[in-house]
Coordinates of C-alpha atoms and ligand atoms in Angstrom, one line a residue:
Chain H
M1 CA -40.1 -24.1 -6.8
L2 CA -42.8 -22.4 -4.8
V3 CA -41.7 -18.9 -4.8
T4 CA -40.9 -17.1 -8.0
E5 CA -37.7 -15.1 -8.4
R6 CA -39.7 -11.9 -8.1
D7 CA -41.3 -12.8 -4.9
R8 CA -37.9 -13.8 -3.5
V9 CA -36.4 -10.5 -4.5
K10 CA -39.3 -8.7 -2.9
E11 CA -39.0 -10.7 0.3
D12 CA -35.2 -10.1 0.5
I13 CA -35.6 -6.3 -0.1
V14 CA -38.3 -5.9 2.6
R15 CA -36.1 -7.8 5.0
W16 CA -32.9 -5.9 4.2
V17 CA -34.6 -2.5 4.3
E18 CA -35.9 -3.3 7.8
Q19 CA -32.6 -4.8 9.0
Y20 CA -30.8 -1.6 8.0
G21 CA -33.1 0.7 9.8
G22 CA -36.0 1.3 7.5
N23 CA -35.1 4.8 6.4
R24 CA -33.2 6.3 3.5
S25 CA -29.8 5.4 5.0
A26 CA -30.8 1.7 4.5
L27 CA -30.8 2.3 0.7
I28 CA -27.1 1.6 0.0
P29 CA -26.7 -1.4 2.2
T30 CA -29.8 -2.9 0.7
L31 CA -28.5 -2.3 -2.8
Q32 CA -25.2 -3.8 -1.8
E33 CA -27.0 -7.0 -0.6
L34 CA -28.9 -7.1 -3.9
Q35 CA -25.8 -6.8 -5.9
R36 CA -24.0 -9.5 -3.9
K37 CA -26.9 -12.0 -4.0
Y38 CA -28.2 -11.4 -7.6
S39 CA -25.2 -9.9 -9.4
Q40 CA -27.5 -7.3 -10.8
I41 CA -29.9 -4.6 -9.6
T42 CA -32.9 -4.9 -12.0
D43 CA -35.5 -2.2 -12.8
F44 CA -37.9 -4.4 -10.8
A45 CA -35.7 -4.5 -7.8
M46 CA -35.2 -0.7 -7.9
Q47 CA -38.9 -0.2 -8.0
V48 CA -39.4 -2.4 -5.0
V49 CA -36.7 -0.7 -3.1
A50 CA -38.1 2.7 -4.0
D51 CA -41.6 1.6 -2.7
A52 CA -40.1 0.2 0.5
L53 CA -38.4 3.5 1.3
D54 CA -41.1 5.7 -0.1
I55 CA -38.8 7.5 -2.6
H56 CA -38.9 7.9 -6.4
P57 CA -37.3 5.1 -8.4
A58 CA -35.2 7.7 -10.2
E59 CA -33.5 8.4 -6.9
V60 CA -32.6 4.7 -6.6
Y61 CA -31.3 4.7 -10.1
G62 CA -29.3 7.8 -9.4
V63 CA -27.6 6.0 -6.6
V64 CA -27.0 2.8 -8.5
S65 CA -25.5 4.6 -11.4
F66 CA -23.1 6.6 -9.1
Y67 CA -21.3 3.7 -7.4
S68 CA -19.0 1.5 -9.4
F69 CA -19.8 -1.5 -7.3
L70 CA -23.5 -1.3 -8.1
D71 CA -24.8 -2.1 -11.5
H72 CA -28.2 -2.4 -13.1
R73 CA -26.7 -4.6 -15.9
P74 CA -26.1 -8.3 -15.2
K75 CA -22.7 -9.1 -13.9
G76 CA -20.8 -12.3 -13.7
K77 CA -20.9 -14.5 -10.7
F78 CA -17.2 -13.6 -10.3
V79 CA -16.3 -10.0 -10.9
I80 CA -12.6 -9.6 -11.4
R81 CA -11.2 -6.1 -10.8
L82 CA -7.6 -5.5 -11.8
C83 CA -5.9 -2.4 -10.3
R84 CA -4.7 -0.1 -13.0
T85 CA -3.3 2.6 -10.8
L86 CA 0.4 3.7 -10.9
S87 CA 2.1 1.3 -8.5
C88 CA 0.4 -1.7 -10.0
D89 CA 1.0 -0.3 -13.4
M90 CA 4.7 0.0 -12.7
Q91 CA 4.7 -3.7 -11.5
G92 CA 3.3 -5.0 -14.7
K93 CA -0.5 -4.9 -14.6
D94 CA -0.6 -4.7 -18.5
R95 CA 0.6 -8.2 -19.0
V96 CA -1.8 -9.5 -16.3
A97 CA -4.6 -7.7 -18.1
R98 CA -3.7 -9.2 -21.4
Q99 CA -3.6 -12.7 -19.9
L100 CA -7.0 -12.2 -18.2
E101 CA -8.5 -11.2 -21.5
N102 CA -6.9 -14.1 -23.3
D103 CA -8.0 -16.7 -20.8
L104 CA -11.5 -15.4 -20.4
G105 CA -12.0 -14.5 -24.1
I106 CA -13.5 -11.1 -23.2
R107 CA -12.3 -7.5 -22.9
F108 CA -12.4 -5.2 -19.9
G109 CA -15.9 -4.1 -19.2
E110 CA -17.4 -7.3 -20.6
T111 CA -19.0 -10.5 -19.1
T112 CA -18.4 -14.0 -20.4
P113 CA -21.4 -15.4 -22.4
D114 CA -22.0 -18.0 -19.7
G115 CA -22.4 -15.2 -17.1
K116 CA -19.7 -16.5 -14.9
F117 CA -17.0 -13.8 -15.2
T118 CA -17.0 -10.0 -15.5
L119 CA -13.7 -8.3 -16.1
E120 CA -13.2 -4.7 -14.9
W121 CA -10.6 -2.2 -14.0
A122 CA -10.3 -1.0 -10.4
N123 CA -8.5 2.1 -9.1
C124 CA -6.0 1.6 -6.4
I125 CA -7.2 -1.2 -4.0
G126 CA -4.7 -0.6 -1.3
M127 CA -2.2 -3.4 -2.1
C128 CA 0.3 -1.1 -3.9
D129 CA 3.4 -2.7 -2.2
Q130 CA 2.4 -6.1 -3.5
G131 CA 1.2 -5.4 -7.0
P132 CA -0.1 -6.2 -9.5
A133 CA -3.2 -6.7 -7.4
L134 CA -6.8 -7.7 -8.2
L135 CA -10.0 -8.5 -6.5
V136 CA -12.2 -11.5 -7.3
N137 CA -15.5 -10.5 -5.7
E138 CA -14.4 -9.8 -2.1
Q139 CA -11.1 -11.7 -2.2
V140 CA -7.8 -10.1 -2.9
F141 CA -4.9 -11.5 -4.9
T142 CA -1.5 -9.9 -4.8
R143 CA 1.7 -10.2 -6.8
V144 CA -0.3 -11.6 -9.7
T145 CA 1.7 -12.7 -12.7
P146 CA 0.3 -13.8 -16.1
E147 CA 1.2 -17.4 -15.2
K148 CA -1.0 -17.2 -12.1
V149 CA -4.1 -16.0 -14.0
H150 CA -5.0 -19.6 -14.9
D151 CA -4.9 -20.8 -11.3
I152 CA -7.0 -17.9 -10.1
L153 CA -9.7 -18.6 -12.7
E154 CA -9.6 -22.3 -12.0
G155 CA -10.1 -21.5 -8.3
C156 CA -13.4 -19.7 -9.3
R157 CA -14.5 -22.4 -11.7
R158 CA -14.1 -25.1 -9.1
T159 CA -16.9 -23.5 -7.1
F160 CA -19.5 -23.5 -9.9
G161 CA -22.7 -25.2 -9.0
V162 CA -21.5 -26.6 -5.7
Y163 CA -22.1 -25.5 -2.2
A164 CA -19.5 -22.9 -1.9
L165 CA -21.6 -20.2 -3.5
E166 CA -24.8 -21.0 -1.7
Q167 CA -23.0 -21.1 1.6
K168 CA -21.5 -17.7 1.0
E169 CA -24.9 -16.1 0.3
E170 CA -26.4 -17.5 3.5
H171 CA -23.5 -16.3 5.5
L172 CA -24.0 -12.8 4.2
V173 CA -27.6 -12.3 5.1
Chain F
M1 CA -1.9 -10.7 2.7
N2 CA -1.4 -7.9 5.2
G3 CA 1.7 -6.9 3.5
T4 CA 5.0 -5.7 4.6
L5 CA 4.9 -4.1 8.0
V6 CA 8.5 -2.9 8.1
G7 CA 9.5 -2.9 11.8
P8 CA 7.3 -2.8 14.8
L9 CA 4.8 0.0 15.2
T10 CA 4.2 2.0 18.3
F11 CA 0.6 0.8 18.1
G12 CA 1.8 -2.6 19.3
S13 CA 3.5 -1.3 22.4
V14 CA 0.6 0.5 24.1
E15 CA -1.3 -1.3 26.8
P16 CA -4.7 -2.2 25.3
N17 CA -7.5 0.1 26.5
S18 CA -5.3 2.0 28.9
G19 CA -6.0 5.1 26.8
L20 CA -9.8 4.5 27.2
K21 CA -9.4 3.9 31.0
N22 CA -7.4 7.1 31.4
A23 CA -9.9 9.1 29.4
L24 CA -12.9 7.9 31.4
G25 CA -11.1 9.0 34.6
K26 CA -11.0 12.5 33.3
N27 CA -13.8 14.9 32.4
R28 CA -14.6 15.4 28.8
A29 CA -12.9 18.8 28.4
D30 CA -9.6 17.4 29.8
V31 CA -9.6 14.6 27.3
I32 CA -9.9 17.1 24.5
A33 CA -7.3 19.2 26.1
D34 CA -4.9 16.3 26.0
I35 CA -5.6 15.8 22.3
S36 CA -5.0 19.5 21.7
A37 CA -1.9 19.6 23.8
S38 CA -0.4 16.7 21.8
G39 CA -0.6 18.9 18.7
I40 CA -1.9 16.0 16.5
K41 CA -3.3 16.9 13.2
G42 CA -5.5 14.7 11.0
R43 CA -3.6 11.8 9.4
G44 CA -6.0 11.6 6.5
G45 CA -4.3 14.2 4.4
A46 CA -5.9 17.5 5.2
G47 CA -4.1 18.0 8.4
F48 CA -6.8 19.7 10.5
P49 CA -6.0 19.9 14.2
T50 CA -7.8 17.0 15.8
G51 CA -8.3 18.8 19.2
V52 CA -10.0 21.8 17.4
K53 CA -12.3 19.4 15.6
W54 CA -13.3 17.5 18.8
N55 CA -13.8 20.8 20.6
L56 CA -16.2 22.1 18.0
A57 CA -18.3 18.9 18.0
A58 CA -18.3 18.9 21.8
A59 CA -19.5 22.5 21.9
A60 CA -22.3 21.8 19.5
K61 CA -25.6 21.5 21.2
D62 CA -27.5 18.3 20.2
D63 CA -28.5 15.2 22.0
R64 CA -27.4 13.0 19.1
K65 CA -23.8 13.1 17.8
F66 CA -21.7 10.8 15.8
V67 CA -18.1 9.7 15.5
V68 CA -17.2 8.5 12.0
C69 CA -14.0 6.6 11.2
N70 CA -13.0 7.3 7.7
A71 CA -11.8 4.0 6.4
D72 CA -12.4 4.8 2.7
E73 CA -8.6 4.8 2.0
G74 CA -8.8 5.4 -1.7
E75 CA -5.8 7.7 -2.3
P76 CA -3.5 5.9 -4.8
G77 CA -0.5 4.5 -3.0
T78 CA -2.1 4.4 0.4
F79 CA -2.5 1.2 2.3
K80 CA -1.6 2.0 5.9
D81 CA -5.2 2.2 7.1
R82 CA -5.7 -1.4 5.8
V83 CA -2.7 -2.5 7.8
I84 CA -3.9 -0.7 10.9
L85 CA -7.4 -2.2 10.6
S86 CA -5.9 -5.7 10.1
E87 CA -3.5 -5.6 12.9
Y88 CA -4.7 -3.0 15.4
A89 CA -8.5 -2.7 15.0
D90 CA -8.9 -2.6 18.7
L91 CA -6.9 0.5 19.0
V92 CA -9.0 2.3 16.3
F93 CA -12.2 1.3 18.1
E94 CA -10.7 2.5 21.3
G95 CA -9.9 5.8 19.7
M96 CA -13.5 6.1 18.4
T97 CA -14.8 5.3 21.9
I98 CA -12.6 8.0 23.4
A99 CA -13.8 10.5 20.8
G100 CA -17.4 9.5 21.6
Y101 CA -16.8 10.2 25.2
A102 CA -15.1 13.5 24.5
I103 CA -17.8 14.9 22.3
G104 CA -20.8 13.3 23.9
A105 CA -21.6 10.9 21.0
T106 CA -23.4 7.5 21.5
Q107 CA -22.9 6.1 18.0
G108 CA -19.8 5.4 16.0
I109 CA -19.7 4.4 12.4
V110 CA -16.8 2.9 10.4
Y111 CA -17.1 3.8 6.7
L112 CA -15.1 0.9 5.2
R113 CA -14.3 1.0 1.5
G114 CA -16.0 -1.7 -0.5
E115 CA -12.6 -2.9 -1.7
Y116 CA -11.8 -3.9 1.9
S117 CA -14.9 -6.1 2.3
Y118 CA -12.6 -9.0 3.2
L119 CA -11.8 -7.2 6.5
R120 CA -15.3 -6.9 7.6
A121 CA -15.7 -10.2 9.3
L122 CA -12.6 -9.6 11.4
L123 CA -13.7 -6.1 12.4
E124 CA -17.2 -7.4 13.4
A125 CA -15.5 -10.0 15.5
V126 CA -13.4 -7.5 17.3
L127 CA -16.4 -5.3 17.9
E128 CA -18.3 -8.2 19.3
K129 CA -15.5 -9.0 21.7
R130 CA -15.4 -5.4 22.8
R131 CA -19.1 -5.5 23.5
Q132 CA -18.6 -8.6 25.7
Q133 CA -15.9 -6.9 27.6
N134 CA -18.1 -3.8 28.2
L135 CA -15.7 -1.7 26.1
L136 CA -18.7 -0.9 24.0
G137 CA -22.4 -0.8 24.9
E138 CA -23.9 0.7 28.0
D139 CA -22.1 2.2 31.0
I140 CA -18.8 1.4 29.4
L141 CA -16.2 0.2 32.0
K142 CA -18.8 1.0 34.6
K143 CA -18.8 4.7 33.7
K144 CA -22.4 5.6 34.5
G145 CA -24.2 7.2 31.6
F146 CA -21.5 6.6 29.0
H147 CA -23.1 4.6 26.2
F148 CA -21.3 4.0 22.9
D149 CA -21.5 1.5 20.1
I150 CA -19.9 1.1 16.7
A151 CA -21.5 0.0 13.4
I152 CA -19.7 -0.8 10.1
R153 CA -21.0 0.6 6.8
M154 CA -19.5 -0.3 3.5
G155 CA -18.5 1.9 0.6
S156 CA -19.3 1.0 -2.9
G157 CA -16.3 1.9 -5.0
A158 CA -16.1 5.7 -5.2
Y159 CA -12.9 7.5 -4.3
V160 CA -14.8 10.8 -3.7
C161 CA -16.7 9.2 -0.8
G162 CA -13.5 9.6 1.2
E163 CA -14.2 13.3 1.2
E164 CA -16.0 13.8 4.5
T165 CA -19.2 15.5 3.3
A166 CA -19.5 13.0 0.4
L167 CA -19.0 10.2 2.9
I168 CA -21.9 11.6 4.9
E169 CA -24.1 11.8 1.8
S170 CA -23.3 8.2 1.1
L171 CA -24.1 7.1 4.6
E172 CA -27.4 8.9 4.3
G173 CA -28.2 6.9 1.1
H174 CA -27.4 9.4 -1.5
R175 CA -24.9 9.8 -4.4
G176 CA -21.5 10.6 -3.0
E177 CA -21.5 14.2 -4.1
P178 CA -19.6 16.6 -1.8
R179 CA -21.5 19.3 -0.1
N180 CA -20.6 23.0 0.2
R181 CA -18.7 23.7 3.4
P182 CA -19.6 25.4 5.7
P183 CA -21.6 24.1 7.3
F184 CA -19.0 21.5 8.5
P185 CA -19.8 18.0 9.7
V186 CA -18.9 19.0 13.3
D187 CA -21.9 21.2 13.1
T188 CA -24.2 19.6 10.6
G189 CA -23.1 16.0 9.9
F190 CA -24.7 12.6 9.6
M191 CA -28.5 13.1 9.6
G192 CA -27.9 16.8 10.4
H193 CA -26.2 16.0 13.8
P194 CA -22.8 17.1 14.9
T195 CA -20.3 14.5 13.6
V196 CA -16.6 14.1 14.0
V197 CA -15.0 12.5 10.9
N198 CA -11.5 11.2 11.5
N199 CA -9.1 9.1 9.6
V200 CA -8.3 5.5 10.9
E201 CA -4.8 6.5 11.9
T202 CA -5.8 9.7 13.6
L203 CA -8.1 7.7 15.9
A204 CA -5.4 5.1 16.7
W205 CA -3.0 7.8 17.7
A206 CA -5.7 9.5 19.8
A207 CA -5.9 6.3 21.8
C208 CA -2.1 6.2 22.2
I209 CA -2.0 9.8 23.3
L210 CA -4.5 9.1 26.0
A211 CA -2.4 6.1 27.0
K212 CA 1.0 7.7 27.0
G213 CA 0.2 11.4 27.5
P214 CA 0.3 14.3 25.2
E215 CA 3.9 15.3 26.1
W216 CA 5.2 11.9 24.8
F217 CA 3.6 12.7 21.4
K218 CA 4.6 16.3 21.3
K219 CA 8.2 15.6 21.9
I220 CA 8.4 13.7 18.6
G221 CA 8.5 15.4 15.2
T222 CA 8.6 19.1 14.5
E223 CA 7.0 22.0 16.3
K224 CA 4.2 22.3 13.8
S225 CA 4.0 18.6 12.9
T226 CA 4.1 16.6 16.1
G227 CA 4.3 12.9 16.6
L228 CA 4.7 9.8 14.5
K229 CA 3.1 9.0 11.2
L230 CA 2.6 5.9 9.1
F231 CA 3.8 6.0 5.5
S232 CA 2.7 3.7 2.7
V233 CA 5.7 3.2 0.5
S234 CA 5.5 1.6 -3.0
G235 CA 7.1 1.8 -6.4
D236 CA 10.8 1.5 -7.3
C237 CA 12.4 0.6 -4.0
A238 CA 13.9 -2.5 -2.4
R239 CA 11.6 -2.6 0.6
P240 CA 8.1 -1.3 -0.1
G241 CA 5.6 -1.5 2.8
V242 CA 4.2 0.4 5.8
Y243 CA 6.7 2.4 7.8
E244 CA 6.4 4.5 11.0
F245 CA 8.5 7.6 11.0
P246 CA 8.5 10.8 13.0
M247 CA 7.0 13.8 11.2
G248 CA 9.5 16.0 9.6
I249 CA 11.7 13.2 8.2
T250 CA 13.4 14.2 4.9
I251 CA 12.6 12.4 1.7
A252 CA 16.3 11.4 1.5
Q253 CA 16.2 9.7 4.9
L254 CA 13.0 7.9 4.0
L255 CA 14.4 6.7 0.7
K256 CA 17.4 5.3 2.5
E257 CA 15.2 3.3 4.9
V258 CA 13.1 1.9 2.0
G259 CA 16.0 1.2 -0.4
G260 CA 15.1 3.8 -3.0
E261 CA 18.1 6.0 -3.0
N262 CA 18.5 6.2 -6.8
A263 CA 15.0 7.5 -7.4
K264 CA 14.6 10.3 -9.8
A265 CA 11.5 11.6 -8.2
V266 CA 8.9 10.7 -5.5
Q267 CA 5.2 11.2 -5.8
V268 CA 4.1 12.4 -2.3
G269 CA 0.5 12.3 -1.3
G270 CA -0.9 9.9 -4.1
A271 CA -2.7 11.1 -7.2
S272 CA -3.7 14.3 -5.4
G273 CA -0.2 15.0 -4.2
R274 CA 2.9 16.3 -6.0
I275 CA 6.0 15.2 -7.6
V276 CA 9.2 15.9 -5.7
P277 CA 12.3 15.8 -7.9
A278 CA 15.6 14.4 -6.7
K279 CA 17.1 17.9 -6.2
E280 CA 14.5 18.5 -3.5
F281 CA 15.0 15.3 -1.5
E282 CA 16.2 17.3 1.5
R283 CA 12.7 18.6 2.0
T284 CA 10.7 17.3 4.9
L285 CA 7.4 15.4 5.1
A286 CA 5.6 17.7 7.5
Y287 CA 2.5 19.9 7.4
E288 CA 4.7 23.1 7.1
D289 CA 6.7 21.7 4.2
I290 CA 5.3 18.8 2.2
P291 CA 2.0 17.7 3.8
T292 CA 0.8 14.1 3.1
G293 CA -1.6 11.4 4.1
G294 CA 1.4 9.1 3.9
S295 CA 1.4 7.9 0.2
I296 CA 4.9 7.7 -1.1
I297 CA 5.5 6.3 -4.6
V298 CA 9.1 6.0 -5.6
L299 CA 9.9 6.6 -9.2
G300 CA 13.2 5.1 -10.5
P301 CA 15.4 6.6 -13.2
Q302 CA 13.7 4.7 -16.0
R303 CA 10.2 6.1 -15.4
D304 CA 8.4 8.3 -17.9
M305 CA 7.0 11.2 -16.0
L306 CA 4.3 11.9 -18.6
H307 CA 3.1 8.3 -18.1
V308 CA 2.8 9.1 -14.4
A309 CA 0.7 12.2 -15.2
R310 CA -1.5 10.2 -17.5
N311 CA -2.1 7.4 -15.0
F312 CA -3.2 9.9 -12.4
M313 CA -5.3 12.0 -14.7
E314 CA -7.2 8.9 -15.9
F315 CA -7.9 8.3 -12.2
F316 CA -9.4 11.7 -11.7
V317 CA -11.5 11.6 -15.0
E318 CA -12.9 8.3 -13.7
E319 CA -13.4 9.5 -10.1
S320 CA -14.7 13.0 -10.5
C321 CA -18.3 13.0 -9.3
G322 CA -19.2 15.4 -12.2
Q323 CA -21.1 17.8 -10.0
C324 CA -19.1 20.9 -10.9
T325 CA -17.7 22.1 -14.2
P326 CA -14.0 23.0 -13.4
C327 CA -13.4 19.5 -12.2
R328 CA -15.6 17.5 -14.6
E329 CA -14.4 19.4 -17.8
G330 CA -11.0 20.3 -16.5
T331 CA -9.8 16.7 -15.8
Q332 CA -11.0 15.7 -19.4
K333 CA -9.2 18.6 -20.9
L334 CA -6.0 17.9 -19.1
L335 CA -6.1 14.3 -20.1
E336 CA -6.5 15.3 -23.7
G337 CA -3.6 17.7 -23.3
I338 CA -1.5 14.9 -21.9
E339 CA -2.4 12.8 -25.0
L340 CA -1.2 15.7 -27.2
L341 CA 2.0 15.8 -25.3
E342 CA 2.4 12.0 -25.8
Q343 CA 2.0 12.4 -29.5
G344 CA 4.4 15.3 -29.6
K345 CA 1.7 17.7 -30.8
C346 CA 1.3 20.2 -28.0
S347 CA 2.5 23.8 -28.6
T348 CA 4.2 25.7 -25.9
R349 CA 1.4 28.1 -25.8
Y350 CA -1.2 25.3 -25.4
L351 CA 0.9 23.8 -22.6
H352 CA 0.6 27.2 -20.9
E353 CA -3.1 27.2 -21.3
L354 CA -3.3 23.8 -19.8
C355 CA -1.3 25.0 -16.8
A356 CA -3.6 28.0 -16.4
L357 CA -6.6 25.6 -16.6
G358 CA -5.0 23.6 -13.8
E359 CA -4.6 26.6 -11.6
T360 CA -8.3 27.6 -12.2
M361 CA -9.3 24.1 -11.2
Q362 CA -7.3 24.4 -8.0
L363 CA -9.3 27.6 -7.1
A364 CA -12.7 27.0 -8.6
S365 CA -13.5 23.3 -7.9
K366 CA -16.0 22.6 -5.3
C367 CA -14.1 19.9 -3.3
G368 CA -10.6 18.7 -2.6
L369 CA -10.8 16.2 -5.5
G370 CA -11.0 18.8 -8.2
Q371 CA -8.8 21.2 -6.3
S372 CA -6.0 18.7 -6.2
A373 CA -6.5 16.8 -9.5
P374 CA -4.1 19.1 -11.5
N375 CA -1.4 18.9 -8.8
A376 CA 0.6 16.0 -10.2
F377 CA 0.4 17.3 -13.8
L378 CA 1.4 20.8 -12.8
S379 CA 4.3 19.7 -10.7
I380 CA 5.5 17.3 -13.5
V381 CA 5.4 20.3 -16.0
Q382 CA 7.3 22.4 -13.5
H383 CA 10.1 19.9 -12.8
F384 CA 10.3 17.6 -15.9
R385 CA 9.4 19.9 -18.7
E386 CA 12.3 18.6 -20.7
E387 CA 10.7 15.2 -20.8
L388 CA 7.4 16.5 -22.0
M389 CA 8.1 18.7 -24.9
G390 CA 8.8 17.8 -28.5
R391 CA 8.4 14.1 -28.0
N392 CA 8.3 11.9 -31.1
N393 CA 5.1 10.1 -31.3
L394 CA 6.3 6.6 -30.4
I395 CA 4.0 5.1 -27.9
P396 CA 5.7 5.4 -24.5
A397 CA 6.7 2.3 -22.7
G398 CA 3.9 0.9 -20.5
K399 CA 1.1 2.8 -22.1
E400 CA -2.1 0.8 -22.6
Ligands
FMN1 C1 -11.4 13.4 -2.7 C2 -11.0 13.2 -1.3 C3 -10.9 11.9 -0.8 C4 -10.5 11.7 0.6 N1 -10.3 10.4 1.0 C5 -10.0 10.2 2.3 C6 -9.9 8.9 2.8 O1 -10.0 7.9 2.0 N2 -9.6 8.8 4.1 C7 -9.5 9.8 5.0 O2 -9.2 9.6 6.1 N3 -9.7 11.1 4.5 C8 -9.9 11.3 3.2 N4 -10.1 12.6 2.8 C9 -10.1 13.7 3.8 C10 -11.5 13.8 4.5 O3 -12.3 14.7 3.8 C11 -11.3 14.4 5.9 O4 -10.5 15.5 5.9 C12 -10.6 13.4 6.9 O5 -11.3 12.2 6.9 C13 -10.6 14.0 8.3 O6 -9.9 13.1 9.1 P1 -8.5 13.5 9.8 O7 -8.7 14.9 10.3 O8 -8.4 12.6 10.9 O9 -7.4 13.4 8.8 C14 -10.4 12.8 1.4 C15 -10.6 14.1 0.9 C16 -10.9 14.3 -0.4 C17 -11.1 15.7 -0.9
SF4_2 S1 -14.5 19.0 -7.5 FE1 -14.9 17.2 -8.7 S2 -15.4 15.6 -7.2 FE2 -15.5 17.6 -6.1 S3 -17.7 18.2 -6.3 FE3 -16.7 19.1 -8.1 S4 -16.9 17.5 -9.7 FE4 -17.4 16.5 -7.7
FES3 S1 -1.9 1.0 -7.1 FE1 -2.7 -1.0 -7.3 S2 -3.3 -1.4 -5.3 FE2 -2.6 0.6 -5.1

C-alpha cells in the first residue's frame, strides 16, 4: 500500500472539514464520518481535526466524549444497540439482551476480541410500538426475539471481508 | 418498518404544495397571521404558539435567518416524527419552506437524530426532487427573490440535543449543553442569527394550515388547544401505533381506540411526562389539561410502577448533560432512592425528602430535562404510594 493509515486519515479529515464548510460547525459531521469509516476516533485523528479547524484538541475531545455515538476507543465493525427504555423493556428486552450476550460471548459495553461486534444499550430509538428494537450500525430491527438474535448476527458475519463493507464506505463519502 | 399507521392521516389528504403556493401568493405578514389565527401550538411538547414564534423571528433584524426542523425525537415512547418523515417528508419540507418565506430565512436545517440515519437517503432524495421542481433553490415557484434550501445534519446520540438551545450548540460543533434563555433562538440562534426551531409535526401542520385555511384547523379541538395531533401509542394495548386525534380527546376515548381499556395507568409525555392513574382517565389531552408531545405508554394491571419510575430515572441519569447540579446530582439521588424503595429500606421521612428534592429540581434545573426528570417519580409517589412502601426485598419482575 502506498499511503499509510495516518496519511489516509489525514486526507479524509481535510476533505470532510472542507466539505462541511470549513468552520467549527463542520466538527461534528467530520467526527461522524471518522467514526463511521474507522470505528474509532483516535488521539491522532482528534489532533488533525483540531489543526484543520484551528481549535484546541481538548475541545475536540470534549465533543467526542459528550456524544454517545462518538468514541475514542475502538469499536466493533458492527455496533449493536439494544433499546432498554420502558416500552421495549415491557416487550421483553431482557431476554434479547441475555441472548445477545450469550451468542457474542461479551457483556454490554464490550467489544468482541476479533473487533467485529460491540454491544451497547440505547435509549428509546423510536420503535416503541414494535419492540424490542435494536440498531445494528444504521439498520433497525424490530420485534426482536431471542430466537432471532442468531440470524441477525449471521447477517452481519456474512458481510465480513467481502464487498458489502467497502461499498458502504464509498457510498457514504 | 414504518410501523403501524393506524388509519389515514390528514397529511395524506392535502394537495401537495398547495400550502406553499397559497403562502407565496400572500405577503409574509399574512402568512404568519394565518398561522396565528389557526391557534396552533408547538407539537414538540412545550406548546409555544407557533405564530408568536414566527412573528418574533420575522421581526428580528438580520440578513441571515434560519429555520430548523427539530427531528431529534428522543422522548421515550415517541415515534410519530419518524413516521411523518418516512411517509410525508415533502409536507415537512413544504412547511419549512413556508416558514422560511414567512420569517425571511434562506436556509433550513433538519436536525435528524443519529438513530434515524436510515432515513437520511430517503430524505436527501426528496430534497433533490424538490430542487428539480423549483420547490427549493432560487426564485422558488417563480417568486422573485425568494431563495431557500434545506440541509440535513445528524445528531449523535444525545437526548438533550432535542432541547432547542442544545440543538443549536450541537449544530455549531459544540457539546450539546443547553444555554440560558433568554436570549431565545428567535433572536440569537444558529451562528447568532434569528432562528425558528419547530418540531417536525408542527411544520407539517403549518403546510396543511396554509393549504386548507386557519378556520379549518381552529374548528377542530378545544378553544385553547386547536387542531389535530399525532399520538405515538405503545405499551399494553391491542393496537399500538401512530394515531391522529383532535386535541382535547380524553384518555378513556384514546384507550378505547387503541384497545387499552383495562390499563391501570398511562404515562403521558414520555419519561419527562406524568403518570395518569385510571381514576383520572376522563381528563383530556390538551395544553390546558394534560399537555403532551404525543407519547402515550399504556400500563396494564400487571405493571410494577416502581419499575416504571426506575426505568425513566435511569434514562435521565444517563442523558443529563451534567452542566448543572440540581439535575446531575438530583437524578442520581432519586435513582438511589428508588433502589432503596425496591429493597424496602426507604423510611417515610426519606421518601418525603426525595419528593422535596424532586420539587427543587423542577424549579432549579437549568433546562427542561432536569426540570421534568422528577415528574414521573413524583406522580408515581402521588398516585401509587401503596405500591412503593414497605416492599419486601424480592427483586421485582423485569428488573435487570
Ligand atoms: C430535554 C429536551 C428534549 C427535547 N427534545 C425535543 C425533540 O426531540 N423534538 C422536538 O421537537 N422538541 C424537543 N424539545 C422541545 C424543544 O426545545 C423545542 O421546544 C421545540 O423543538 C420547539 O418546536 P415546537 O414549538 O414546534 O414544538 C425538547 C426539549 C427538552 C427540554
Ligand atoms: S437540567 Fe440537566 S440537562 Fe439541563 S442543563 Fe442542567 S444538567 Fe444539563
Ligand atoms: S422504548 Fe424502545 S424504541 Fe422506544
